[in-house]
Tab-separated table of C-alpha atoms in Angstrom:
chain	number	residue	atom	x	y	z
A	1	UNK	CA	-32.217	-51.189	-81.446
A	2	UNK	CA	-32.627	-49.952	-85.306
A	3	UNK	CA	-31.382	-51.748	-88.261
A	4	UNK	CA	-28.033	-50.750	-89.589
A	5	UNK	CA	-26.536	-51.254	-93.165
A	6	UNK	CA	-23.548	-49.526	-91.707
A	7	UNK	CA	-22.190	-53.584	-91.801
A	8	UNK	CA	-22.336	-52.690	-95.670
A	9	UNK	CA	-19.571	-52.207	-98.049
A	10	UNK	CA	-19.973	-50.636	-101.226
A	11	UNK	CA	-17.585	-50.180	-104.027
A	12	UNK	CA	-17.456	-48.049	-106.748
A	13	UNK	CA	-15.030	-48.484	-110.009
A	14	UNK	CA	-14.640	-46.453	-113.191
A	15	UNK	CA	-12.115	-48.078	-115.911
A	16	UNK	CA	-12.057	-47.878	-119.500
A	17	UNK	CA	-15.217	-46.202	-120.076
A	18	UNK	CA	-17.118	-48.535	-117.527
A	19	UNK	CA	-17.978	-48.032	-114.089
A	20	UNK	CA	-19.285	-50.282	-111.676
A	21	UNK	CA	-20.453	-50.447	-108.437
A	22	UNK	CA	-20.999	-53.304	-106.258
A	23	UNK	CA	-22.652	-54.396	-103.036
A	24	UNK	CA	-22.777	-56.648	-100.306
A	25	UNK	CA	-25.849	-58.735	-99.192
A	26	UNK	CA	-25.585	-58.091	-95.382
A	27	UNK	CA	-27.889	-56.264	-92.770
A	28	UNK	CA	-26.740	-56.293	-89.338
A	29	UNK	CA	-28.793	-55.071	-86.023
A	30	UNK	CA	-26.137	-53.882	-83.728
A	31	UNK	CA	-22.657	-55.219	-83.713
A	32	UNK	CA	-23.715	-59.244	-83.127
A	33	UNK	CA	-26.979	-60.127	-85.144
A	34	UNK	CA	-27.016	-60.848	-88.976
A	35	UNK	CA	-30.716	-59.823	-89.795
A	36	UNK	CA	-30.616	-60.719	-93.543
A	37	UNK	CA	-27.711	-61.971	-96.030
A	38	UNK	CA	-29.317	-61.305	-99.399
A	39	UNK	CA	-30.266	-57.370	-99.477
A	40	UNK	CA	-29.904	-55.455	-102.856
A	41	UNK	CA	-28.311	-51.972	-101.253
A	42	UNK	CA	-27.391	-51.509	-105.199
A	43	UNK	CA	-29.942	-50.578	-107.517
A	44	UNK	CA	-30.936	-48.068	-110.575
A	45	UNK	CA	-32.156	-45.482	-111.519
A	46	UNK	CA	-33.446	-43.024	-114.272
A	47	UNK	CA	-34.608	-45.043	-116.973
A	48	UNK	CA	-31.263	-47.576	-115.714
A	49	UNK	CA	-29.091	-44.593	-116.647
A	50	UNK	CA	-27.750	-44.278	-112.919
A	51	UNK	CA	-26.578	-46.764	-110.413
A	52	UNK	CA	-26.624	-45.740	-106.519
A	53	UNK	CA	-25.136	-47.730	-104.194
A	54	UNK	CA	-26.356	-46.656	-100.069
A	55	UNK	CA	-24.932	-47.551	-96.993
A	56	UNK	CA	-26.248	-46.596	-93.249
A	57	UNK	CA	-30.007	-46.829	-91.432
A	58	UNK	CA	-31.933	-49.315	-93.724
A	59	UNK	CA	-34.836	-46.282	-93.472
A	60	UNK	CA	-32.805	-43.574	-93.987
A	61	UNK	CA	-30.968	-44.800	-96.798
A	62	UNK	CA	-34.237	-46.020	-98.588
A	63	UNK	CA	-35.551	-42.314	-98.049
A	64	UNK	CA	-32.364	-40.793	-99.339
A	65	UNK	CA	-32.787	-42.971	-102.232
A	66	UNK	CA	-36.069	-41.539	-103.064
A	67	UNK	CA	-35.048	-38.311	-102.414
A	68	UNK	CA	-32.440	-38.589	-105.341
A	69	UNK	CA	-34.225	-40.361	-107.547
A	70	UNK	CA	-36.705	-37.249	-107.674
A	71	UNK	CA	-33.290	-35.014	-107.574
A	72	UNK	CA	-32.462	-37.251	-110.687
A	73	UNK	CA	-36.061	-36.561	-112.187
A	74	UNK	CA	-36.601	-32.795	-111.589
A	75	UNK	CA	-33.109	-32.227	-113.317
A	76	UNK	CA	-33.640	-34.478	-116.306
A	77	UNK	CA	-31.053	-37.091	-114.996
A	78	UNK	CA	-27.754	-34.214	-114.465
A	79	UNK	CA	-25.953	-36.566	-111.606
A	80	UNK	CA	-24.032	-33.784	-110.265
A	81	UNK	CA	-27.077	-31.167	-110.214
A	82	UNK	CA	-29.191	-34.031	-108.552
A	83	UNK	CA	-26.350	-34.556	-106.053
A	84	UNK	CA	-25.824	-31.384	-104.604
A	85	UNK	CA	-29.446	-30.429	-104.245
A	86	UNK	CA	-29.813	-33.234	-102.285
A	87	UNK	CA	-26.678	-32.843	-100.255
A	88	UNK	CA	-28.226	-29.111	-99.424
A	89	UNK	CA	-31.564	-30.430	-98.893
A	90	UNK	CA	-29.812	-32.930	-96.707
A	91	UNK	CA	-27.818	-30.666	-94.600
A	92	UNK	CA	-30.955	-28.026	-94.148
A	93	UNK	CA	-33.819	-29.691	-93.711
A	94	UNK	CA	-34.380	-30.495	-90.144
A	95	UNK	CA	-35.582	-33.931	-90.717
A	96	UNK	CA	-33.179	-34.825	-93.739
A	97	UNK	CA	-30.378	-33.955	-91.684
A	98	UNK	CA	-30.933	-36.442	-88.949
A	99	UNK	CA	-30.842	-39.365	-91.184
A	100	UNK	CA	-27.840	-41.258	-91.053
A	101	UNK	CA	-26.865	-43.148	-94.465
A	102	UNK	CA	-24.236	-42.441	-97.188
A	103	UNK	CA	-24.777	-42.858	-100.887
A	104	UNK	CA	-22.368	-43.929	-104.146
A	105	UNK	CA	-24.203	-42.887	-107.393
A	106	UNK	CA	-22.660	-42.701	-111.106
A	107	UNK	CA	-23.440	-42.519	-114.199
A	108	UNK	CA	-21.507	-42.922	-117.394
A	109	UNK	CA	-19.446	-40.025	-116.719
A	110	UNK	CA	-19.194	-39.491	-113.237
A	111	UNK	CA	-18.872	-41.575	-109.928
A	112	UNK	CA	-19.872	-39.713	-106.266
A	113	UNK	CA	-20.387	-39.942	-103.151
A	114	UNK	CA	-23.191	-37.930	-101.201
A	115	UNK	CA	-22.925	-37.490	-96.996
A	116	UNK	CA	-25.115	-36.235	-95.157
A	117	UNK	CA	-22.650	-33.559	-93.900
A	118	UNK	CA	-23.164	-31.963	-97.416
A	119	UNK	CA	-20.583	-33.126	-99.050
A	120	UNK	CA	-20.375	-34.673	-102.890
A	121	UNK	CA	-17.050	-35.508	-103.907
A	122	UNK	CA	-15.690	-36.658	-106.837
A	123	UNK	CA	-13.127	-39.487	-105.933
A	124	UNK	CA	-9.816	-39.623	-107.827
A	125	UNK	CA	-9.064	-42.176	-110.455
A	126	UNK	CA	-12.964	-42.875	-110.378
A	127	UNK	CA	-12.872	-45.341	-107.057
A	128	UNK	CA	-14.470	-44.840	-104.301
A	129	UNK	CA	-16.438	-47.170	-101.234
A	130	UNK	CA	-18.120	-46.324	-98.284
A	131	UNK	CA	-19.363	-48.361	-95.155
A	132	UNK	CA	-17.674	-50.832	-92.742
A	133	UNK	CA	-15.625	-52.791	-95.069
A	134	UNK	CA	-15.295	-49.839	-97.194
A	135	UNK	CA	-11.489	-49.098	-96.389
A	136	UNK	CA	-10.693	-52.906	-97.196
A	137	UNK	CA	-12.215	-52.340	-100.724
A	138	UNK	CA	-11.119	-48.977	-101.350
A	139	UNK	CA	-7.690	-50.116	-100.424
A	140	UNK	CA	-7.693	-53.514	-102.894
A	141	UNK	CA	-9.546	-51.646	-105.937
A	142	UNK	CA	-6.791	-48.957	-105.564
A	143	UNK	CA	-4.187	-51.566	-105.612
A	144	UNK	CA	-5.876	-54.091	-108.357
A	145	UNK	CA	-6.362	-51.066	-110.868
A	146	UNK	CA	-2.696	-49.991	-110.266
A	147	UNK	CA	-1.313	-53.441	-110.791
A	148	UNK	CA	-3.579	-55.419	-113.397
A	149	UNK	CA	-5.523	-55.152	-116.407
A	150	UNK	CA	-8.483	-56.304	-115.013
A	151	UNK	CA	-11.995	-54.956	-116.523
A	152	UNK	CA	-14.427	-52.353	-113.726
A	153	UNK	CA	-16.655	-55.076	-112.896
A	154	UNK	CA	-13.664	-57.600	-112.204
A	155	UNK	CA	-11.930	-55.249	-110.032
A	156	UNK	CA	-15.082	-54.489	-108.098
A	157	UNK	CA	-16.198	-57.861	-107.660
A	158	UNK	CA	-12.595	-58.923	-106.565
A	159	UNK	CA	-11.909	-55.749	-104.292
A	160	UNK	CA	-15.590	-56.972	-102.593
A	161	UNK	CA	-14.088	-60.258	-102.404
A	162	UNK	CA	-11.285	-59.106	-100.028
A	163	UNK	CA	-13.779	-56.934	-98.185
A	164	UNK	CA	-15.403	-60.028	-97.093
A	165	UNK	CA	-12.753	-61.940	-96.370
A	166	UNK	CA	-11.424	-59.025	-93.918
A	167	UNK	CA	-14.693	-57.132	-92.516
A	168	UNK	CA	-17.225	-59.660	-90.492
A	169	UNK	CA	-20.184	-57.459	-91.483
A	170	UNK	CA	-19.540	-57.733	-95.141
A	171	UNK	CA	-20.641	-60.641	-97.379
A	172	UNK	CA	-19.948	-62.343	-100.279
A	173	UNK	CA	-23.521	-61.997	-101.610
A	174	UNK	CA	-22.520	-59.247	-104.510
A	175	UNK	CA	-25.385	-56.874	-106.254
A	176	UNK	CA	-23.311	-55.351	-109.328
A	177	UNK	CA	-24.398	-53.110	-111.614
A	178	UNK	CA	-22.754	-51.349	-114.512
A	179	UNK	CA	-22.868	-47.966	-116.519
């Protein structure tokens, strides 16, 4: 049985100039066994100038991760030029494209989200989330940046909140980073 950060949520949130993304703590092995409640699936990158956020196979998320970060470094730190050569070196390389992990990564202009089906997209209104309890906090940052006047980092922490509260393989133990 392999180790699974698909019991991950991840939330991304761009507001006022900010943008955030946050991440739970937990790593699941199949659907009953909490392995670990304090993983940091939220991290940066590129002299701190990005943040990337990675849900799926513990891994194949930490080799996607690499991957990007060297996207990030052979294109001097362009997001979106790092993104989709990844997403193509994803989708064609015979080993890349078995892996089985999705990735959030922003900087201070743009917020993404890289699948291993080769897809980056650009989400509208700058939120986005991926993994299990990503639905619950797509749905509540959608809703708390229509409805208050709460900052990026309050909206992401809250929407992560009701994630937890919701989805049994997300946790309250937040990594947040900001950009």
């Amino acid at each position: 049985m392999s180790v699974h950060l698909d019991g991950t949520t991840i939330v991304a949130v761009k507001r006022d100039g900010k943008t955030v993304i946050a991440g739970d703590g937990q790593v699941t092995m199949g659907q009953s066994i909490v392995l670990k409640n304090n993983a940091v699936k939220v991290r940066r990158m590129y002299n701190d100038k990005v943040v990337v956020g990675f849900a799926g196979s513990v891994a194949d998320a930490f080799t996607l991760s690499s991957r990007f970060e060297e996207m990030l470094q052979k294109f001097s730190g362009n997001l979106l030029r790092a993104a989709v050569e990844l997403a193509q070196s994803w989708r064609g390389d015979r080993y890349l494209r078995n892996l089985e992990a999705m990735m959030i990564v922003a900087d201070h202009e743009k917020v993404l989200i890289i699948s291993g089906d080769g897809n980056v997209i650009e989400p509208e209104a700058g939120i986005c989330a991926i993994g299990s309890g990503g639905n619950y906090a797509l749905a509540a940052a959608k809703s708390l940046a229509k409805h208050t006047k709460m900052s990026a980092r309050e909206i992401a922490v809250e929407a992560m909140k009701i994630a937890d509260s919701i989805c049994i393989f997300t946790n309250a133990n937040l990594t947040v980073e900001e950009v």
